[in-house]
PDB file of N, CA and C in Angstrom:
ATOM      1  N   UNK I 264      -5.764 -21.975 -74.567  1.00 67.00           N
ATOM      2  CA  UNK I 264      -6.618 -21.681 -73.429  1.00 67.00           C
ATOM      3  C   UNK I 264      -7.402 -20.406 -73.712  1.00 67.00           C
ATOM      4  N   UNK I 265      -8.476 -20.460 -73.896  1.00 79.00           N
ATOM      5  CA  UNK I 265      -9.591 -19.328 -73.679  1.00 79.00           C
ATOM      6  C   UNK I 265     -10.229 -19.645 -72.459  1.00 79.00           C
ATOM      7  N   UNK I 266     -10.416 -17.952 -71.846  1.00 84.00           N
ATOM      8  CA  UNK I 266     -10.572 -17.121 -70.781  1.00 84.00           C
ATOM      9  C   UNK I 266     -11.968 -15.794 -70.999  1.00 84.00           C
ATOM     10  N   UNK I 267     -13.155 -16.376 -70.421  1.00 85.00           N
ATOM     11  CA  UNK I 267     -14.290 -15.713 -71.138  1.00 85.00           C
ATOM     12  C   UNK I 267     -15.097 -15.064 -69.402  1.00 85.00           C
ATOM     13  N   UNK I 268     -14.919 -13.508 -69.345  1.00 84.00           N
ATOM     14  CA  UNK I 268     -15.335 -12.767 -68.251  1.00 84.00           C
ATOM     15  C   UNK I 268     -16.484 -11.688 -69.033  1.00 84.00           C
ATOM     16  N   UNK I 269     -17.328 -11.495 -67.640  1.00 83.00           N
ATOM     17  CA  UNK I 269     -17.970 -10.700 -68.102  1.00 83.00           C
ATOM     18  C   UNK I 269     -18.288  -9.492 -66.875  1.00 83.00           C
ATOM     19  N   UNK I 270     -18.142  -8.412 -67.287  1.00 84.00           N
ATOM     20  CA  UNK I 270     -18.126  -7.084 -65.731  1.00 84.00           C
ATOM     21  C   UNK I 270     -19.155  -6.408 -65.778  1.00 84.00           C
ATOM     22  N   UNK I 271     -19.453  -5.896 -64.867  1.00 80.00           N
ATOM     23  CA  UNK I 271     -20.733  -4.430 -64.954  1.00 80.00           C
ATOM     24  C   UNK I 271     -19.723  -3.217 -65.293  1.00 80.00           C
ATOM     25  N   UNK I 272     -20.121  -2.208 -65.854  1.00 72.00           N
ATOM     26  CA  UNK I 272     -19.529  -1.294 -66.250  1.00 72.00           C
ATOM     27  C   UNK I 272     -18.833  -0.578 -65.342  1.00 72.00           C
ATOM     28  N   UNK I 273     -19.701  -0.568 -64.341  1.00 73.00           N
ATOM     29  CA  UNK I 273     -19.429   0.436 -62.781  1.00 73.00           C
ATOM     30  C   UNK I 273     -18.005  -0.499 -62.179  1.00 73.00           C
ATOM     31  N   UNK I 274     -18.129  -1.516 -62.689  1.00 71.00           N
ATOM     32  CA  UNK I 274     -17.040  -2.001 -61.718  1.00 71.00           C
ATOM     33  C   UNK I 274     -17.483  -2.902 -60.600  1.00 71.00           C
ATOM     34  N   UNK I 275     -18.732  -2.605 -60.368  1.00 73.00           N
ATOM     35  CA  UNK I 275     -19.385  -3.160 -59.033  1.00 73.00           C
ATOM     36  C   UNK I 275     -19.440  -5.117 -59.214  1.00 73.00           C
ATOM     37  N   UNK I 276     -19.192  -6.172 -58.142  1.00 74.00           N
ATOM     38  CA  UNK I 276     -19.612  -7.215 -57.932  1.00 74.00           C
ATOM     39  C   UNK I 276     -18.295  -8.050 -58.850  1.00 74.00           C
ATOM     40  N   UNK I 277     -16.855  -7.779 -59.097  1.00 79.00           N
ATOM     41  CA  UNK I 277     -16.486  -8.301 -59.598  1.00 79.00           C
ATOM     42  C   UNK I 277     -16.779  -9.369 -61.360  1.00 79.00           C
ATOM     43  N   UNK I 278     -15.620  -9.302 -61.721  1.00 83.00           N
ATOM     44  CA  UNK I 278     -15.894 -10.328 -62.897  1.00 83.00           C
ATOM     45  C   UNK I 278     -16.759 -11.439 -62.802  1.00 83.00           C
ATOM     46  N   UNK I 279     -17.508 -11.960 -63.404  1.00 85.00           N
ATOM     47  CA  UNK I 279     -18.595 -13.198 -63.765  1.00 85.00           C
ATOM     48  C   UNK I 279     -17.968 -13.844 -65.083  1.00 85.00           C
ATOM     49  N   UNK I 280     -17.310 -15.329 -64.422  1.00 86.00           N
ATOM     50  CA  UNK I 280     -16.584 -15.860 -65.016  1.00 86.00           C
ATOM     51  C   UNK I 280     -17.086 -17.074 -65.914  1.00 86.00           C
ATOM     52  N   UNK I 281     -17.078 -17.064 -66.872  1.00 87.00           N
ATOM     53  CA  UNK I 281     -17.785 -18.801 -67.448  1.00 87.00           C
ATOM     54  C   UNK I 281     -16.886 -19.512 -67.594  1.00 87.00           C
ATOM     55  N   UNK I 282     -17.698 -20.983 -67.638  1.00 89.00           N
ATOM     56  CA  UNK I 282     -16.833 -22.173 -67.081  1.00 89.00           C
ATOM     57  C   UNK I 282     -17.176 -22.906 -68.600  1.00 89.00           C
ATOM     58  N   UNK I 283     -17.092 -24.027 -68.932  1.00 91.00           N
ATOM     59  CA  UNK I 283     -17.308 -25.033 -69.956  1.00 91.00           C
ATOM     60  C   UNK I 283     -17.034 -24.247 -71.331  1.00 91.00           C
ATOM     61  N   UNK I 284     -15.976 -23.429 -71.428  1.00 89.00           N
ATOM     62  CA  UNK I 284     -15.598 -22.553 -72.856  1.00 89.00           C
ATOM     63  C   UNK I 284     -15.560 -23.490 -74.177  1.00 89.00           C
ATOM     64  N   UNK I 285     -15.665 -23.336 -74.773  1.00 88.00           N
ATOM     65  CA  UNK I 285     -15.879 -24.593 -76.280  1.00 88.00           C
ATOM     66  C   UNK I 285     -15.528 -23.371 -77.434  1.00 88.00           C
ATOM     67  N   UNK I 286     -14.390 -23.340 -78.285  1.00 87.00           N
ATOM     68  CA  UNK I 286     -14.032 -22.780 -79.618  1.00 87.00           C
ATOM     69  C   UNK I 286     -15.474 -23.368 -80.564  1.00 87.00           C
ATOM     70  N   UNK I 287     -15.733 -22.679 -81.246  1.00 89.00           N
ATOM     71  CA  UNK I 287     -16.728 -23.041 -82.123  1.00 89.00           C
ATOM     72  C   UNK I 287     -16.464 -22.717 -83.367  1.00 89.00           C
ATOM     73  N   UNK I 288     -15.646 -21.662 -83.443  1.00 88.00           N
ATOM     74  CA  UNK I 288     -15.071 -21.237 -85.346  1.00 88.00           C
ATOM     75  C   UNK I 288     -14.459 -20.032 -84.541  1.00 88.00           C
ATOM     76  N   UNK I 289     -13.394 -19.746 -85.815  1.00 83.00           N
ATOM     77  CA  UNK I 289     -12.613 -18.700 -85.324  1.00 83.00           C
ATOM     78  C   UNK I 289     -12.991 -17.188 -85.122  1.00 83.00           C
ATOM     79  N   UNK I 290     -14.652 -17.087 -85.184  1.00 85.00           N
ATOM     80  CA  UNK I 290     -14.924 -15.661 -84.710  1.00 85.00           C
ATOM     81  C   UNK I 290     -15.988 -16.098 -83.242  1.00 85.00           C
ATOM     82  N   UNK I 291     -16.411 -17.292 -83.079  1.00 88.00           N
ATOM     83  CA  UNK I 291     -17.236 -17.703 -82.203  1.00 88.00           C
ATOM     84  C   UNK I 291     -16.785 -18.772 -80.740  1.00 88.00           C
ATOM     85  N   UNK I 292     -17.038 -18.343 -79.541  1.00 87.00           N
ATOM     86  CA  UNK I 292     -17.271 -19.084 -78.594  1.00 87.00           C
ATOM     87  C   UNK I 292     -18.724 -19.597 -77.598  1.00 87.00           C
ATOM     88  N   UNK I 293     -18.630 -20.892 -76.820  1.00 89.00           N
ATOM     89  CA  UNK I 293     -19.755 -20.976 -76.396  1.00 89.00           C
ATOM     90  C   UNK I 293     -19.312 -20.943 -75.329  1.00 89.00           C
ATOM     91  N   UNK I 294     -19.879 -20.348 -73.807  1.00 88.00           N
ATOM     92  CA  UNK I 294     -19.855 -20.778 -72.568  1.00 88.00           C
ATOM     93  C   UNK I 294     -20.721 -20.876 -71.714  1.00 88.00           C
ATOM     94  N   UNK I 295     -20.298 -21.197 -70.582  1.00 88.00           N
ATOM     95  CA  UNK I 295     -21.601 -21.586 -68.900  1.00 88.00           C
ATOM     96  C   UNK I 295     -21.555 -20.109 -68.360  1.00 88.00           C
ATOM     97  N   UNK I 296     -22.555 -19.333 -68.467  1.00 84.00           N
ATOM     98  CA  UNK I 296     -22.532 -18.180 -67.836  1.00 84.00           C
ATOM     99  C   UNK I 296     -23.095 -18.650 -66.296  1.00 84.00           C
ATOM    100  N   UNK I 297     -22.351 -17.814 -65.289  1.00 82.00           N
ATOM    101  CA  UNK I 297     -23.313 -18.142 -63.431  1.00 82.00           C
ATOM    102  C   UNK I 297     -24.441 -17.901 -63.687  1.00 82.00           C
ATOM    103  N   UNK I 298     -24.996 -18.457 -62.711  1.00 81.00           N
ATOM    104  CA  UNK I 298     -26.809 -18.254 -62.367  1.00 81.00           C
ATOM    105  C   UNK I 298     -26.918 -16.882 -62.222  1.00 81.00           C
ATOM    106  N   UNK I 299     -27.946 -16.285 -62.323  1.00 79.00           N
ATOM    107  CA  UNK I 299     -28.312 -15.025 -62.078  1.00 79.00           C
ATOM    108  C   UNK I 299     -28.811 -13.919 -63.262  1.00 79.00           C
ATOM    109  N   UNK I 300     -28.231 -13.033 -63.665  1.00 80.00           N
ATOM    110  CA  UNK I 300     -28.698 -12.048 -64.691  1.00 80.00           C
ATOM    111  C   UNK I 300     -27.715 -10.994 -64.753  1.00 80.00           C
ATOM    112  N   UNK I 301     -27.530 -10.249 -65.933  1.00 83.00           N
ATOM    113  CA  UNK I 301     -26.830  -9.385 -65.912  1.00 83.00           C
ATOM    114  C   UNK I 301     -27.401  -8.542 -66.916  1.00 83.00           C
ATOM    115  N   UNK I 302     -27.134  -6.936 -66.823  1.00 85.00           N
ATOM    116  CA  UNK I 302     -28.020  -6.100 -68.217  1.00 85.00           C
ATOM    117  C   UNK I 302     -26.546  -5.578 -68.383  1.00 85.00           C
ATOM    118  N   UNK I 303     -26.493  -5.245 -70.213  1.00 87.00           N
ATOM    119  CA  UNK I 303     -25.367  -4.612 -70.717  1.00 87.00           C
ATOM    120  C   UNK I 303     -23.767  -4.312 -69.508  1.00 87.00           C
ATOM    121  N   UNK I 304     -23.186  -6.163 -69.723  1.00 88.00           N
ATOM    122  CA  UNK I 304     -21.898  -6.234 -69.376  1.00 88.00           C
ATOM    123  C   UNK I 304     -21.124  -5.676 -70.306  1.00 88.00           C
ATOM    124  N   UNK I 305     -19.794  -5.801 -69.481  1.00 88.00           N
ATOM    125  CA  UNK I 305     -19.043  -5.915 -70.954  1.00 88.00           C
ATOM    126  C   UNK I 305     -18.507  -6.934 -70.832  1.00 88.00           C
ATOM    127  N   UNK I 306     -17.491  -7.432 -72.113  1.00 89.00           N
ATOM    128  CA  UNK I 306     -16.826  -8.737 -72.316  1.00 89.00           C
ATOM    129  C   UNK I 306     -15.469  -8.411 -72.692  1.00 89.00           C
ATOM    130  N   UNK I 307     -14.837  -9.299 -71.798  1.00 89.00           N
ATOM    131  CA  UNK I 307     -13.154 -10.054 -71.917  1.00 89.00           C
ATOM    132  C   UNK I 307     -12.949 -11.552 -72.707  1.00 89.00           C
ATOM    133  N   UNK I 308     -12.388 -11.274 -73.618  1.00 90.00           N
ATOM    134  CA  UNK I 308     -11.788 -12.654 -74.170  1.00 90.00           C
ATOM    135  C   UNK I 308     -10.303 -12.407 -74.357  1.00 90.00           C
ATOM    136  N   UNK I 309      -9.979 -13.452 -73.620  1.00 89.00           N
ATOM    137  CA  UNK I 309      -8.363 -13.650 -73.784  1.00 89.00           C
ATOM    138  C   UNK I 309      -8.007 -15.124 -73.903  1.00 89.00           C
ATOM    139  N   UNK I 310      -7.264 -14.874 -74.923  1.00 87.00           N
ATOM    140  CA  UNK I 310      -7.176 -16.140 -75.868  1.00 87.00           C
ATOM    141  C   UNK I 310      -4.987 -15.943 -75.986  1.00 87.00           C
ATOM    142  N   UNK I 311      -4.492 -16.796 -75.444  1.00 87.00           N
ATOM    143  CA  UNK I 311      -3.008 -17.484 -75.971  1.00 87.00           C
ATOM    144  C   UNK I 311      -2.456 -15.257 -75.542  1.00 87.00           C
ATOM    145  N   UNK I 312      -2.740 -15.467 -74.148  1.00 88.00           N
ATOM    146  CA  UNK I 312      -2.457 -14.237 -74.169  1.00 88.00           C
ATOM    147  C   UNK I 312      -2.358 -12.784 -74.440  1.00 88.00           C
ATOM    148  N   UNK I 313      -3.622 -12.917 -75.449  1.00 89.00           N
ATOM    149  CA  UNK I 313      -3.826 -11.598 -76.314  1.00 89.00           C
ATOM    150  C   UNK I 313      -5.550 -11.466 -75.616  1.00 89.00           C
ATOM    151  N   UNK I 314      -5.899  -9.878 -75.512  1.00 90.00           N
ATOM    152  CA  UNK I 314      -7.214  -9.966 -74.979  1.00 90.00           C
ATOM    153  C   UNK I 314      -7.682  -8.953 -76.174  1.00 90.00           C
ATOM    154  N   UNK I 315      -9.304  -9.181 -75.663  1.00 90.00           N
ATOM    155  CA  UNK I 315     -10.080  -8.307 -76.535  1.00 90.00           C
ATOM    156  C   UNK I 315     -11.089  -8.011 -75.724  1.00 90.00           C
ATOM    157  N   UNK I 316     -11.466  -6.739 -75.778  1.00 89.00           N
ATOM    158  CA  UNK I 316     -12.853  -6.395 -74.759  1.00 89.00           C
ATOM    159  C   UNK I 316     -13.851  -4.999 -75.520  1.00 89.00           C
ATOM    160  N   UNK I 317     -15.428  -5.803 -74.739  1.00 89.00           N
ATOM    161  CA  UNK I 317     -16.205  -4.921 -75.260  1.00 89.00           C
ATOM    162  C   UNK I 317     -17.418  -4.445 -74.255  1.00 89.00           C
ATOM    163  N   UNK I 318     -17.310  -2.856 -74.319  1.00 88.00           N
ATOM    164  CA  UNK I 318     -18.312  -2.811 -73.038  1.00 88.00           C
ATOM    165  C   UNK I 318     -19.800  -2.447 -73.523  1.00 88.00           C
ATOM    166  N   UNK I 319     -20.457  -2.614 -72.699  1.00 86.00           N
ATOM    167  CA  UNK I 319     -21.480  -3.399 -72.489  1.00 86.00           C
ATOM    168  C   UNK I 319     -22.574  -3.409 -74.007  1.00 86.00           C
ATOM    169  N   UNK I 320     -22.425  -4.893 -73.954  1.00 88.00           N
ATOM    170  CA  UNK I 320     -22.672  -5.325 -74.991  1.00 88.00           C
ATOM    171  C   UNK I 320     -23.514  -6.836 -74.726  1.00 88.00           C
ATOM    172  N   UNK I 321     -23.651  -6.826 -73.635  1.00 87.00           N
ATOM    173  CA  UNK I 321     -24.337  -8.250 -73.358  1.00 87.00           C
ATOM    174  C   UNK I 321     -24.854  -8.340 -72.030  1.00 87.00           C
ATOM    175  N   UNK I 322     -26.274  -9.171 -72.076  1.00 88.00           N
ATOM    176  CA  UNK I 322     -27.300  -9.032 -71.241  1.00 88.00           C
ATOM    177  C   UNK I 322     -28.174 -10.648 -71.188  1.00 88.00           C
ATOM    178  N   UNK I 323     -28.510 -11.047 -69.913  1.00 84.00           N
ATOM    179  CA  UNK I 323     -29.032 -12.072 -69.894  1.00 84.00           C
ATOM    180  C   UNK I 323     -30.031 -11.518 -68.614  1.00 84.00           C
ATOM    181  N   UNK I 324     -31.117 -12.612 -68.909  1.00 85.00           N
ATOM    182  CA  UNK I 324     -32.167 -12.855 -67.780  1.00 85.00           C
ATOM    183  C   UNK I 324     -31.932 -14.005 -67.314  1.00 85.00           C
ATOM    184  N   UNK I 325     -32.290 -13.703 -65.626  1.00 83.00           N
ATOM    185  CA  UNK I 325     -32.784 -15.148 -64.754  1.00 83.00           C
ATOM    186  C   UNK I 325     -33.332 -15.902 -65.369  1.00 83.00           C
ATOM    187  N   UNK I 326     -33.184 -17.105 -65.066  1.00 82.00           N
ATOM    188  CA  UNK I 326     -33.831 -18.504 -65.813  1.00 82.00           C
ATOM    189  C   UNK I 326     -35.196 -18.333 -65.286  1.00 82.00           C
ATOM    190  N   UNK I 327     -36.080 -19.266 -65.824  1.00 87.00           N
ATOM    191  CA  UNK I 327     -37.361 -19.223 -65.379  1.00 87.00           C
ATOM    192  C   UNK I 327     -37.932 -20.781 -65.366  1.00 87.00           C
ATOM    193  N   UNK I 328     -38.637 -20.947 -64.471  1.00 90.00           N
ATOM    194  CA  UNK I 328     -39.380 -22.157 -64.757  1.00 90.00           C
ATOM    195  C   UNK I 328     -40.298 -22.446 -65.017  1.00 90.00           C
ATOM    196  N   UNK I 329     -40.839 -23.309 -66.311  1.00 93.00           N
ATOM    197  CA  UNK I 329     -42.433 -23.145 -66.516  1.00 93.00           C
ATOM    198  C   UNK I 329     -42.893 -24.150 -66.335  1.00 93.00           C
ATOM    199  N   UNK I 330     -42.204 -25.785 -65.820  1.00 94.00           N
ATOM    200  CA  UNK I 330     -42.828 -26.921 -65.482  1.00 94.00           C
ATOM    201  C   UNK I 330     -41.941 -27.509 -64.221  1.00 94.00           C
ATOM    202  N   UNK I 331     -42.930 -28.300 -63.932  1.00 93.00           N
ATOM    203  CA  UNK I 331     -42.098 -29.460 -62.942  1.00 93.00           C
ATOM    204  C   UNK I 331     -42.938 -30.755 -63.415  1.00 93.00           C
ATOM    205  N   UNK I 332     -41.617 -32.017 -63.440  1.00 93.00           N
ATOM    206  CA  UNK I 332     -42.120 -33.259 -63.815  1.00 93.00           C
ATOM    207  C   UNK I 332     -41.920 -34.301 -62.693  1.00 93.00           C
ATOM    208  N   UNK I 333     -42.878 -35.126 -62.022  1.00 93.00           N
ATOM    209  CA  UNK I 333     -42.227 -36.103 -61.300  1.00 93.00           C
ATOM    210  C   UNK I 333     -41.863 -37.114 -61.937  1.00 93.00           C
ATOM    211  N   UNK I 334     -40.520 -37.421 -61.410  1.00 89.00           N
ATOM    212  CA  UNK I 334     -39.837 -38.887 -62.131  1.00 89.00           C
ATOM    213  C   UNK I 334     -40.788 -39.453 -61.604  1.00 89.00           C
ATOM    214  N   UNK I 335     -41.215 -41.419 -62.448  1.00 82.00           N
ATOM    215  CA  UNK I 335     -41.420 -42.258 -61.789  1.00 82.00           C
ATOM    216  C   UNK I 335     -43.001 -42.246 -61.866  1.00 82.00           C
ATOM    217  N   UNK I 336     -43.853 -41.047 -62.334  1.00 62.00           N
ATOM    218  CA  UNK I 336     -45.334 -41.113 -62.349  1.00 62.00           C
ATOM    219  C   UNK I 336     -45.334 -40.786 -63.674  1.00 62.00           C
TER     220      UNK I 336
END
């Protein structure tokens, strides 16, 4: 079982948890980060009970949309 969180430094808004975790090689994971954005989290991985963490080290932007398609036309 891998366990993949991500925090603001301050502490503020609780952990941001990803869902759909996938092992990819033994230095790499993939996951579903929540909607939204985050600048320089840090990261929790805990794996078979052993953790590892790194602060802030990771940053995402809001999604964006640059099309809309109608089905059916």
């Amino acid at each position: 079982l891998v366990a993949v969180e991500f925090r603001r430094s301050d502490g503020a808004g609780g952990a941001m948890i990803c869902s759909n975790v996938t092992r990819i090689s033994h230095t790499r994971i993939n996951c579903t980060l929540p909607m939204g954005s985050g600048d320089l989290l840090g990261v929790r991985v805990t794996v078979a009970n052993q953790v590892a963490t790194s602060a802030g080290v990771f940053s995402y932007d809001r999604p964006v949309i640059t099309g809309v398609t109608v089905a059916g036309n």
